[in-house]
mmCIF file of C-alpha atoms and ligand atoms in Angstrom:
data_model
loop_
_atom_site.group_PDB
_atom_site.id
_atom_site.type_symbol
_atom_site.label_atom_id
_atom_site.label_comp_id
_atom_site.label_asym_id
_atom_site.label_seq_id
_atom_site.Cartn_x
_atom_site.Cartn_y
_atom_site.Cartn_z
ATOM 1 C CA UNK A 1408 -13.917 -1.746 24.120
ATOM 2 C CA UNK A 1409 -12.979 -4.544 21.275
ATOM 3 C CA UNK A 1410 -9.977 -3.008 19.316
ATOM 4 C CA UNK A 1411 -11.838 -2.860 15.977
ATOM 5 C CA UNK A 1412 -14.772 -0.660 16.892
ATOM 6 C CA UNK A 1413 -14.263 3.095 16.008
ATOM 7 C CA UNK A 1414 -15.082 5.565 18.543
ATOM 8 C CA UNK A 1415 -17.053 8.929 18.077
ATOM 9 C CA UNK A 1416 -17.501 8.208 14.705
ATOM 10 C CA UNK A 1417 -19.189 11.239 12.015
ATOM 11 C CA UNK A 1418 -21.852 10.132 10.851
ATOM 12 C CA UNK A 1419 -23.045 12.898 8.617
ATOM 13 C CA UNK A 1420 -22.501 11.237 5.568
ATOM 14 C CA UNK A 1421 -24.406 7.868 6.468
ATOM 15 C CA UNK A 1422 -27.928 9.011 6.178
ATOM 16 C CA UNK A 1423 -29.434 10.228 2.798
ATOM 17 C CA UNK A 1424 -30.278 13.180 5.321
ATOM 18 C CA UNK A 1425 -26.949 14.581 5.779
ATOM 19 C CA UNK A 1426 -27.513 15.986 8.871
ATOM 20 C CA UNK A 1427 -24.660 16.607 12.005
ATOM 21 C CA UNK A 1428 -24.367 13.110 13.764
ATOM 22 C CA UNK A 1429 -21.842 11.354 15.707
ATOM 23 C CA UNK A 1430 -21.881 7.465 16.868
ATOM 24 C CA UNK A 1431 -20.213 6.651 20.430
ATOM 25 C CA UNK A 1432 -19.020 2.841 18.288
ATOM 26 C CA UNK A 1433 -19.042 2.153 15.171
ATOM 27 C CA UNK A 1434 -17.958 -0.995 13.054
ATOM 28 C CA UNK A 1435 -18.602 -1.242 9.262
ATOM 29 C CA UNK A 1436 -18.153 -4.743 7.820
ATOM 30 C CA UNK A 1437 -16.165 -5.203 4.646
ATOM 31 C CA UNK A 1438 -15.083 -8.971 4.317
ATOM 32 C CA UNK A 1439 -17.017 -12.353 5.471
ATOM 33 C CA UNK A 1440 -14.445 -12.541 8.183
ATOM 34 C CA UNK A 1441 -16.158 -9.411 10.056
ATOM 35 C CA UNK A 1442 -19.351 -11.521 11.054
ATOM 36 C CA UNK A 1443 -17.663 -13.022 13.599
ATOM 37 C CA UNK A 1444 -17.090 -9.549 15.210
ATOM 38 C CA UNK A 1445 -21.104 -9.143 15.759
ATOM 39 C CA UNK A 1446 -21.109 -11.910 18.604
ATOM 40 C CA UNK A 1447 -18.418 -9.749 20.336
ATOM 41 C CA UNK A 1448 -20.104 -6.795 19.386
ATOM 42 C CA UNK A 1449 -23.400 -8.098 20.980
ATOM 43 C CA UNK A 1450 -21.393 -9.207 24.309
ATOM 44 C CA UNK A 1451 -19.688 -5.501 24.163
ATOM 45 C CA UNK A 1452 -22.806 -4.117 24.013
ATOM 46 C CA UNK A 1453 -25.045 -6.275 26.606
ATOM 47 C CA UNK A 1454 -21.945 -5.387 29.142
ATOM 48 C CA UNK A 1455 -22.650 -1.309 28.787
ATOM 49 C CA UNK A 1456 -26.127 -2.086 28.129
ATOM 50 C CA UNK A 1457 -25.687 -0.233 24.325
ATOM 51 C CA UNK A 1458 -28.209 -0.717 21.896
ATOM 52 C CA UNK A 1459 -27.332 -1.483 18.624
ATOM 53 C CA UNK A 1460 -28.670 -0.583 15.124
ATOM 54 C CA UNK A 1461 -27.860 -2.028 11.842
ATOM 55 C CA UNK A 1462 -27.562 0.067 9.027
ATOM 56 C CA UNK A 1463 -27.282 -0.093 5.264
ATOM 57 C CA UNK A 1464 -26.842 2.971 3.004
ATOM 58 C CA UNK A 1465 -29.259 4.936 5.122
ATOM 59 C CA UNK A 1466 -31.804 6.123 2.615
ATOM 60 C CA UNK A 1467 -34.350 5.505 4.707
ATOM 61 C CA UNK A 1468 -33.117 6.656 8.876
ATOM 62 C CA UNK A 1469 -32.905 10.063 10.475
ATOM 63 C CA UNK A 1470 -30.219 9.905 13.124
ATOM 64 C CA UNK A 1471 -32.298 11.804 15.825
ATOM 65 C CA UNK A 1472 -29.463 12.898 17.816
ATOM 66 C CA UNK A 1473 -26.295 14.625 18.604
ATOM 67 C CA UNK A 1474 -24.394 11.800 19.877
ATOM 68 C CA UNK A 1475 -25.439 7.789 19.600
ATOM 69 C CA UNK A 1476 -24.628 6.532 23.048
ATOM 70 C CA UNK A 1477 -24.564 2.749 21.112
ATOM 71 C CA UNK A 1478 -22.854 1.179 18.387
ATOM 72 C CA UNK A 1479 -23.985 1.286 14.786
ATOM 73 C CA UNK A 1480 -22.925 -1.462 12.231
ATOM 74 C CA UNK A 1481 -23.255 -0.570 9.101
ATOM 75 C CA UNK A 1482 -23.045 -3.342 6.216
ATOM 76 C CA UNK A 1483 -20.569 -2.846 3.338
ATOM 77 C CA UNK A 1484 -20.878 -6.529 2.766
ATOM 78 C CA UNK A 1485 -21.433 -7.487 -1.310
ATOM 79 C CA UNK A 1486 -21.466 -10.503 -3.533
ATOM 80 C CA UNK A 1487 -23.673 -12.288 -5.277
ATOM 81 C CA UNK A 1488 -24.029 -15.493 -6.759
ATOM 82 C CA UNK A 1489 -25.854 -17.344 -9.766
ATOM 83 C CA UNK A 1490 -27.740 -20.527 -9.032
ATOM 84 C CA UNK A 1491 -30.144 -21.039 -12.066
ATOM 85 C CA UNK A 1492 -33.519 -18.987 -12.472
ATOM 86 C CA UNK A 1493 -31.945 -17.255 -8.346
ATOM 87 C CA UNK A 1494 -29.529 -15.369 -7.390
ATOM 88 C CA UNK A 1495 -28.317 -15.356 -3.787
ATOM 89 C CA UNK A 1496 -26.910 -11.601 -2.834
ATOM 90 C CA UNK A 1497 -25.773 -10.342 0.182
ATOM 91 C CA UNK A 1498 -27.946 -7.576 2.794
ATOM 92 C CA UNK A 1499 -25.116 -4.634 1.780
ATOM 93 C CA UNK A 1500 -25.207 -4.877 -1.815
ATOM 94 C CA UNK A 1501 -27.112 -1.975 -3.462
ATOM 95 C CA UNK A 1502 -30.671 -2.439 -4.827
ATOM 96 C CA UNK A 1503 -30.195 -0.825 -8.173
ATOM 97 C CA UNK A 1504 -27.388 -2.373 -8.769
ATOM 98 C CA UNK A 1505 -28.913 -6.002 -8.327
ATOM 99 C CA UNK A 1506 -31.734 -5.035 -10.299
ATOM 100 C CA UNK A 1507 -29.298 -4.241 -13.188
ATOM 101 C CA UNK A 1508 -27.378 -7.393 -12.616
ATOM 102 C CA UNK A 1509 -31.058 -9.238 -13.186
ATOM 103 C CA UNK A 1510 -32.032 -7.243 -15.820
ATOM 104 C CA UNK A 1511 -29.211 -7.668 -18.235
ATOM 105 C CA UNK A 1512 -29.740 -11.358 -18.016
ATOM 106 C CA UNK A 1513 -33.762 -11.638 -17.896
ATOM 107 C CA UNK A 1514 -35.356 -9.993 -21.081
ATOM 108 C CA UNK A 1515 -38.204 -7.793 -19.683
ATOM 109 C CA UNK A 1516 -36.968 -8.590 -15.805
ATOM 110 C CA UNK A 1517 -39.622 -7.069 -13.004
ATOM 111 C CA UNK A 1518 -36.490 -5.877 -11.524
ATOM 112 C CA UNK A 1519 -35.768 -3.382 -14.027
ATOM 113 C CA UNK A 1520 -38.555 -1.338 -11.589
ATOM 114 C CA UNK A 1521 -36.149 -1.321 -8.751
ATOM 115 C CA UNK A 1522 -33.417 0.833 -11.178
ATOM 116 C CA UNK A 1523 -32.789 4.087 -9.381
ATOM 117 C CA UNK A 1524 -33.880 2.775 -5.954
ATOM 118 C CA UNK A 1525 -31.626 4.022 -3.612
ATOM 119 C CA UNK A 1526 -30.527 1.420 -0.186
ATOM 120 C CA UNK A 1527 -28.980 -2.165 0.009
ATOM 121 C CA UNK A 1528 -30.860 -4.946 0.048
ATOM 122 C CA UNK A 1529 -30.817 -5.371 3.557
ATOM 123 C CA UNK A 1530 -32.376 -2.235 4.137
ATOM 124 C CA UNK A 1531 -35.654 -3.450 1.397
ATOM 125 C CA UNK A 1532 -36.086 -6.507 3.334
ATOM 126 C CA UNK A 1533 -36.225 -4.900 6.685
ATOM 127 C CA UNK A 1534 -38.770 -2.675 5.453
ATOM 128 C CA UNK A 1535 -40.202 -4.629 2.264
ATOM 129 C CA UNK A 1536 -38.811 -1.468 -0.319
ATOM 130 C CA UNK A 1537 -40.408 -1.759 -3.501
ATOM 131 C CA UNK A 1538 -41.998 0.515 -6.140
ATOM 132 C CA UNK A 1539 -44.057 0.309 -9.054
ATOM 133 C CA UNK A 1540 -46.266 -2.193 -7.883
ATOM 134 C CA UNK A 1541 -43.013 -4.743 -7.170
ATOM 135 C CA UNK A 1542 -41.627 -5.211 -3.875
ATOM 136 C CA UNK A 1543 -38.879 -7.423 -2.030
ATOM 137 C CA UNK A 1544 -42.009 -9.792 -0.898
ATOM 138 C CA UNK A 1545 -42.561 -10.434 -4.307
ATOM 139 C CA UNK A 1546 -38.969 -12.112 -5.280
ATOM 140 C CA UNK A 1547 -37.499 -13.112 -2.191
ATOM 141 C CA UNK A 1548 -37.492 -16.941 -1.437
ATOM 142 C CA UNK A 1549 -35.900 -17.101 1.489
ATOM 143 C CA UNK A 1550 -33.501 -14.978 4.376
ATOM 144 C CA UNK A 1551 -30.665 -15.312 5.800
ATOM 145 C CA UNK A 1552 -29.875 -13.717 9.233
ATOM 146 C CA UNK A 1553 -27.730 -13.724 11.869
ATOM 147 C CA UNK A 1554 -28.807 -13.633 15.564
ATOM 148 C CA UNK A 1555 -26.906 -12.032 17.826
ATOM 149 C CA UNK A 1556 -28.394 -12.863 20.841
ATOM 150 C CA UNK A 1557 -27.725 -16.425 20.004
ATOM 151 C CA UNK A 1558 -25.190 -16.423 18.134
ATOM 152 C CA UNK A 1559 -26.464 -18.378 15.516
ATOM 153 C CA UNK A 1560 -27.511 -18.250 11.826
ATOM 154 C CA UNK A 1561 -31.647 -18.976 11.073
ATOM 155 C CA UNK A 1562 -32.667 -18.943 7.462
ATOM 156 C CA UNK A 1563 -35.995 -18.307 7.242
ATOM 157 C CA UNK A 1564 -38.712 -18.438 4.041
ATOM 158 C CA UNK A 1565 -40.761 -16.008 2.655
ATOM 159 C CA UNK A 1566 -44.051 -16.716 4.044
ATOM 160 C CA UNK A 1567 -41.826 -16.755 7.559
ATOM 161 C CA UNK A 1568 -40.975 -13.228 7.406
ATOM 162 C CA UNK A 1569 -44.054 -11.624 7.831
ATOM 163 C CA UNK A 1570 -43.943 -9.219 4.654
ATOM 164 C CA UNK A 1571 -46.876 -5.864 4.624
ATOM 165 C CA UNK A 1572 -46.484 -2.499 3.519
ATOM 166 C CA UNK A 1573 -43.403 -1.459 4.449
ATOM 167 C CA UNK A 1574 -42.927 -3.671 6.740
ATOM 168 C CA UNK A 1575 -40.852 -7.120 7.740
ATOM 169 C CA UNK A 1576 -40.478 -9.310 10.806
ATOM 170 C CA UNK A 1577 -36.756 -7.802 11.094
ATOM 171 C CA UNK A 1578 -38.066 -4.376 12.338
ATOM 172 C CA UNK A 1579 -39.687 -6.360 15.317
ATOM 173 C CA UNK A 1580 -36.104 -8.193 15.570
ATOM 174 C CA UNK A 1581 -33.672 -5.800 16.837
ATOM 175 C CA UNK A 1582 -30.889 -8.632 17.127
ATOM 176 C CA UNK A 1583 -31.334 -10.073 13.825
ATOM 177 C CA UNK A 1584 -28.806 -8.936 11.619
ATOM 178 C CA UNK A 1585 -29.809 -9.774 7.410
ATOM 179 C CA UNK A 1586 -26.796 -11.590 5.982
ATOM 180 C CA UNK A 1587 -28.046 -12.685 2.692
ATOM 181 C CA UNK A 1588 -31.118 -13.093 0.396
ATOM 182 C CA UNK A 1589 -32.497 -14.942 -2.333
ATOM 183 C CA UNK A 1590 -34.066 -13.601 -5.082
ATOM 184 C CA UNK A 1591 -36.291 -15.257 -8.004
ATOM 185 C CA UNK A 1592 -34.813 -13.634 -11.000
ATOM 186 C CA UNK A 1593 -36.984 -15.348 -13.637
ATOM 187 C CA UNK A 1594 -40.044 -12.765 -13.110
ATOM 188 C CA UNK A 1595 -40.643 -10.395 -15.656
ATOM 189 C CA UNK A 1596 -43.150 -7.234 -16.335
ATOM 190 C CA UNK A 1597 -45.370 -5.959 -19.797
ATOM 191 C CA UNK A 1598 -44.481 -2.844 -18.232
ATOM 192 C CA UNK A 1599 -42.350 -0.304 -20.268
ATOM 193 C CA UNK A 1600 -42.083 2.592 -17.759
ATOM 194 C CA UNK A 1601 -38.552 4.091 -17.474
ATOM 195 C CA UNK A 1602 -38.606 4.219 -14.009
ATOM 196 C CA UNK A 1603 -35.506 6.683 -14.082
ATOM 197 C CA UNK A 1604 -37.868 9.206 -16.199
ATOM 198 C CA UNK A 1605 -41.048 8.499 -13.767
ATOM 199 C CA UNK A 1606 -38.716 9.710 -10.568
ATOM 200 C CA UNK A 1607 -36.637 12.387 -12.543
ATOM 201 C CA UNK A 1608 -40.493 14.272 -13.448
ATOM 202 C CA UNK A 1609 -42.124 13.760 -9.834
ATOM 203 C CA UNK A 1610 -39.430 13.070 -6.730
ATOM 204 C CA UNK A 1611 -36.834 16.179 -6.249
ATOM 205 C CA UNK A 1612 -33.230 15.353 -5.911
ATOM 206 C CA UNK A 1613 -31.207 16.861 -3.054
ATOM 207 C CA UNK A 1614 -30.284 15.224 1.045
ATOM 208 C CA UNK A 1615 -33.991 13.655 1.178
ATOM 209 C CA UNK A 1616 -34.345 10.016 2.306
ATOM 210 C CA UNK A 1617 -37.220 9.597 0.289
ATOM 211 C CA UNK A 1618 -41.161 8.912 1.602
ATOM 212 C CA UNK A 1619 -41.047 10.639 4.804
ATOM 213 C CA UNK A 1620 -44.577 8.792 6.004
ATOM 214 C CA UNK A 1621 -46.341 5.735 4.907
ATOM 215 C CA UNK A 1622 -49.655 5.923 2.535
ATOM 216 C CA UNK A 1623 -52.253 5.825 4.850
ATOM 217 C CA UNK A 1624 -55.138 3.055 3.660
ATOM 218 C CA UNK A 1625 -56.065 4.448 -0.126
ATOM 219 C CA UNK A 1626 -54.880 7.676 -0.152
ATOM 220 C CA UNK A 1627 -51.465 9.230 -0.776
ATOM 221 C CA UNK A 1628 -49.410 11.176 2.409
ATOM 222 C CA UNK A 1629 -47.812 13.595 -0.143
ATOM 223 C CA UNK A 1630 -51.502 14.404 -1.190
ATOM 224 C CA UNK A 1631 -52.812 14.907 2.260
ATOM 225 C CA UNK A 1632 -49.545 17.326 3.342
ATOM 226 C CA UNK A 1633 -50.330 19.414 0.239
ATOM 227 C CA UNK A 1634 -53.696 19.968 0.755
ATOM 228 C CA UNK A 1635 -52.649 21.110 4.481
ATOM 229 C CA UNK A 1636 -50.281 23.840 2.327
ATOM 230 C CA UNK A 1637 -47.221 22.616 3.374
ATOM 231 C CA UNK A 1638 -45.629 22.415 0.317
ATOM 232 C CA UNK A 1639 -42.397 24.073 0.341
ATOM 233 C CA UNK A 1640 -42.503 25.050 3.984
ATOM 234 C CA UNK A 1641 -39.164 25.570 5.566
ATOM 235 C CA UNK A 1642 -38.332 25.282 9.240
ATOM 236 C CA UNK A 1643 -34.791 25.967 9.524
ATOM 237 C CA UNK A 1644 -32.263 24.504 6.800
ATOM 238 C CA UNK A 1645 -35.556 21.896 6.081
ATOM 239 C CA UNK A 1646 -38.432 22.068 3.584
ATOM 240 C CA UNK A 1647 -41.083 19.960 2.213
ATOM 241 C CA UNK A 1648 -40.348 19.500 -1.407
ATOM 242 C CA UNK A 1649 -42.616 21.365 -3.856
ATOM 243 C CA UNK A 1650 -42.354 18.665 -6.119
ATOM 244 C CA UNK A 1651 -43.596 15.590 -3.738
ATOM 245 C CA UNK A 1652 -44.966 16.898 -0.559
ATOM 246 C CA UNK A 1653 -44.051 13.315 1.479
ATOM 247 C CA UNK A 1654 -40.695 14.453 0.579
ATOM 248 C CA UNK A 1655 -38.712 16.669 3.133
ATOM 249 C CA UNK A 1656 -35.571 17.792 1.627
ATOM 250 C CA UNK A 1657 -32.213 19.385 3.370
ATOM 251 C CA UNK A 1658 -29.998 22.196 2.357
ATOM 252 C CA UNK A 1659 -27.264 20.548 3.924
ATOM 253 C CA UNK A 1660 -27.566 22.999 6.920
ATOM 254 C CA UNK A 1661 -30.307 21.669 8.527
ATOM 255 C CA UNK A 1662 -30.082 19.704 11.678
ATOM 256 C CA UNK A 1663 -32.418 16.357 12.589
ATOM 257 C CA UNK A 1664 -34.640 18.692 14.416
ATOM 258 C CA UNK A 1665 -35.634 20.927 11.809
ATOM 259 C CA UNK A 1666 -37.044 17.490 10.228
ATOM 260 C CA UNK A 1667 -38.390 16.826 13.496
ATOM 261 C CA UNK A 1668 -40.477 19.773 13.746
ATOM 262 C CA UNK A 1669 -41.372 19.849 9.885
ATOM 263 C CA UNK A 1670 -42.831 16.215 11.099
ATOM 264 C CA UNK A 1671 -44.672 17.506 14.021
ATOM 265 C CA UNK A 1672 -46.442 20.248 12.377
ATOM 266 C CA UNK A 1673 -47.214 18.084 8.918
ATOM 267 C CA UNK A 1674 -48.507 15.491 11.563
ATOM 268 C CA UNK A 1675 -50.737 18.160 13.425
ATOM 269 C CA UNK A 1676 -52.117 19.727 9.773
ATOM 270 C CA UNK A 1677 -53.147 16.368 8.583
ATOM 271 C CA UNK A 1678 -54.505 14.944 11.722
ATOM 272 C CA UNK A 1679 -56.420 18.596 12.189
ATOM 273 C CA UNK A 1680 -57.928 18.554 8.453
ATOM 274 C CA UNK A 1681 -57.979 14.795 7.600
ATOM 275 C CA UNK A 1682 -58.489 12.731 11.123
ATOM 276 C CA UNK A 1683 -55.654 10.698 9.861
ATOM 277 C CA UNK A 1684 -52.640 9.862 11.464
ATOM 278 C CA UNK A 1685 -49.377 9.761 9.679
ATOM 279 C CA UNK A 1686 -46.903 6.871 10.547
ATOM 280 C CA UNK A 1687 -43.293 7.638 9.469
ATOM 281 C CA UNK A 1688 -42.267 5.459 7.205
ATOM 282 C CA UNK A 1689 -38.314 6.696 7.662
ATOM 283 C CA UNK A 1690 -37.150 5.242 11.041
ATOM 284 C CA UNK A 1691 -36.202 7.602 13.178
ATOM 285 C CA UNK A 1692 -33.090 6.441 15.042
ATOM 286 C CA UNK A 1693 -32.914 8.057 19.009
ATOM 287 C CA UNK A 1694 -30.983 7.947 22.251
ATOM 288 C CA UNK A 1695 -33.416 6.077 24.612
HETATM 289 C C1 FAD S 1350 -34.692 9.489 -3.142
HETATM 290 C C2 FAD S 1350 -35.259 8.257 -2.472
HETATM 291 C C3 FAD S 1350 -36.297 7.569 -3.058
HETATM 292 C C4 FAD S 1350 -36.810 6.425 -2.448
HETATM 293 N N1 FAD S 1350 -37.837 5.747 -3.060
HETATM 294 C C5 FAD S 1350 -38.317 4.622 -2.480
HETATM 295 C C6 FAD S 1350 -39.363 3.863 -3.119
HETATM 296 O O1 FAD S 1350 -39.820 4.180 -4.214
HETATM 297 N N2 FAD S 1350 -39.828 2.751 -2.480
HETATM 298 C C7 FAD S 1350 -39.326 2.341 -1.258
HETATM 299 O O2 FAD S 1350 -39.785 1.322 -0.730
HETATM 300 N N3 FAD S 1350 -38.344 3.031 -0.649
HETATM 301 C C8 FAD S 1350 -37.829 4.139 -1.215
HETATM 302 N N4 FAD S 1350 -36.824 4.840 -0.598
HETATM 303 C C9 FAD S 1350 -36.317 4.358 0.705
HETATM 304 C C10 FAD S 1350 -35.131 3.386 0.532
HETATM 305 O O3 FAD S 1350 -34.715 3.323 -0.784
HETATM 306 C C11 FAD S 1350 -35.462 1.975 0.962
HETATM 307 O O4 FAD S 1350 -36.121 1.947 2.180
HETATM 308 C C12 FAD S 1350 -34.200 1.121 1.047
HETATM 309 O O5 FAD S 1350 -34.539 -0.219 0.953
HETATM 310 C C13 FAD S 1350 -33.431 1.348 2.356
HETATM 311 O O6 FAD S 1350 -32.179 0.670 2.257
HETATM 312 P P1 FAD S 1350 -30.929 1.166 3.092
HETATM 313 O O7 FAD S 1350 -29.811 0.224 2.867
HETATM 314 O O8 FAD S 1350 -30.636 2.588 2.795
HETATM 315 O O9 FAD S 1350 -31.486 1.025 4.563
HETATM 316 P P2 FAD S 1350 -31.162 1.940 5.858
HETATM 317 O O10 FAD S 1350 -31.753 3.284 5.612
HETATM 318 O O11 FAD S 1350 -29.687 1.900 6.079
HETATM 319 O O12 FAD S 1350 -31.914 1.137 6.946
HETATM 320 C C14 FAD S 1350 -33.331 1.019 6.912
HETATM 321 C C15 FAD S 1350 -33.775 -0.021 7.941
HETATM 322 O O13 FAD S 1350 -33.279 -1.298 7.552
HETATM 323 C C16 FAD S 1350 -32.525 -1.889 8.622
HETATM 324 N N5 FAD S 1350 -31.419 -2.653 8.039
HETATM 325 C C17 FAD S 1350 -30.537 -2.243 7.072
HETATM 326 N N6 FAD S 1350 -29.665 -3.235 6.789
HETATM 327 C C18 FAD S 1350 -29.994 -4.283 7.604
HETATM 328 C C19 FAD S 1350 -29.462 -5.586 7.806
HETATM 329 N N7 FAD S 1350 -28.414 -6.055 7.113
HETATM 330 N N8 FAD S 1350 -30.047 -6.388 8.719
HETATM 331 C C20 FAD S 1350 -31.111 -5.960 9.441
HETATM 332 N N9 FAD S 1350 -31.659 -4.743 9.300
HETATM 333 C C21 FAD S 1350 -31.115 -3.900 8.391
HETATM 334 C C22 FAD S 1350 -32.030 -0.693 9.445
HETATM 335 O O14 FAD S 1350 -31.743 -1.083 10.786
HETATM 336 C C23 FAD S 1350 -33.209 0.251 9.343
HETATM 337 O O15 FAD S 1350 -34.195 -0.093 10.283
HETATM 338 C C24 FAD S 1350 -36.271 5.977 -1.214
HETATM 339 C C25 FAD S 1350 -35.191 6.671 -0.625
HETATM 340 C C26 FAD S 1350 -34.677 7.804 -1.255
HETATM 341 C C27 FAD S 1350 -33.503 8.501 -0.621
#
């Protein structure tokens, strides 16, 4: 095992879930120096055959399991630099905190939508994060990622990475690891929302990691699950949040599989009532 991984790491405190979790490896990286550890990490891993899963500030995973059997790296890289009208920022520096970087520069900034929203910026391009009718796709000119496989760095553009709803062509790309963005910064909105008082009034605080399922095609998940009645059901130390039914919130004693079933069962309701199918939009991180 390569001296610098951690073994049987706790990883209760790395998803917005906090729920009991352990990691066989784990490697965080702090300082540019620590990329070159993912090429051994890859060789490490294709040796043991280990998978490996990137992670940000995990506001948006559910560690499905007692104990990883592979190595997580989780990205604690962060800096940013001007160039004109873009910024280049690195995949582990936190969303709201670029969005305030942007926004005290650019009257007005379309970023100023992205205060309060939890996750790194490598996590938002992974899974195109945005809210209030602004998303990554909408600001990012190009990628840059390292992949492991072959050792090599691709920069790609946006129209190259794929962007939907919640969606990116790094969640087909196990092996590429998102290094650093960059951002337009010169876009702004007529919009005065606060989006801090919009989330304060309708999302509940508390170990939640947000939008449990993607909206199905025009309608609303969190409107579908309370019609079913779920709204504040409990299964275990679990419930769905009477505030925002796509939420599912833990008391801190709950364990992955209470949000497991809570999934199952708003899953069953919705498919029963509705004919729809929910699609998580949290990724749900398992042993395979
Ligand atoms: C209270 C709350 C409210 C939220 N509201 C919103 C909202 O309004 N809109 C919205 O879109 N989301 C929302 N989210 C979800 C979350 O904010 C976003 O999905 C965020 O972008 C995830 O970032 P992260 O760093 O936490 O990613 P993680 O949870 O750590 O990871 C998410 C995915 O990204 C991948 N990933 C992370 N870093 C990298 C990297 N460097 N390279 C490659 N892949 C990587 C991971 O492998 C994983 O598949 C909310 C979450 C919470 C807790």
């Amino acid at each position: 095992m390569p001296p610098f991984l951690e073994n049987n790491k706790d990883l209760f405190k790395y998803s917005s879930f906090h729920t009991p979790a352990i990691a066989r490896y784990f490697f965080e990286l702090r300082e540019r120096s620590d990329m070159a550890r993912l090429y051994d990490i890859w060789q490490f891993a294709q040796t043991n055959s280990l998978p490996i899963v990137f992670l940000g500030s995990g506001t948006n995973v559910l560690f499905a399991f007692e104990i990883f059997e592979g190595i997580i790296v989780r990205n604690m890289l962060k800096w940013i630099e001007w160039s004109g009208n873009t910024i280049r920022v690195t995949g582990g520096e936190l969303l709201s905190l670029l969005s305030l970087h942007i926004s005290k520069k650019q009257e007005g900034s379309l970023f100023g939508k992205w205060v309060g929203l939890p996750g790194t910026v490598g996590g938002a391009i992974a899974g195109n994060a945005g809210c209030f009718g602004f998303e990554a796709k909408d600001a990012v000119l190009e990628a840059t990622l390292f992949d492991m496989e072959i050792n090599e760095y691709i920069t790609l553009k946006n129209t190259e990475l794929d962007f939907s709803y919640r969606h990116s062509l790094l969640k087909e790309r196990p092996t590429w690891f998102l290094v650093d963005a960059v951002f337009q910064t010169d876009l702004v909105s007529d919009d005065t929302t606060d989006p801090r008082t919009f989330r304060s009034g309708k999302q509940p605080g508390g170990f939640t990691c947000g939008s449990f399922f993607r909206n199905p095609p025009l309608d609303s998940a969190g409107r579908l699950i309370d019609q079913v009645g779920l709204k504040g059901h409990r299964i275990g130390g679990v419930k769905i949040s009477e505030i925002h039914a796509n939420f599912f919130v833990n008391d801190e004693q709950g364990s992955y599989r209470d949000i497991l079933a809570l999934r199952d069962l708003a899953k069953e309701k919705v498919r029963e009532m509705f004919g729809v199918e929910l699609q998580e939009e949290v990724r749900i991180i398992e042993n395979k």
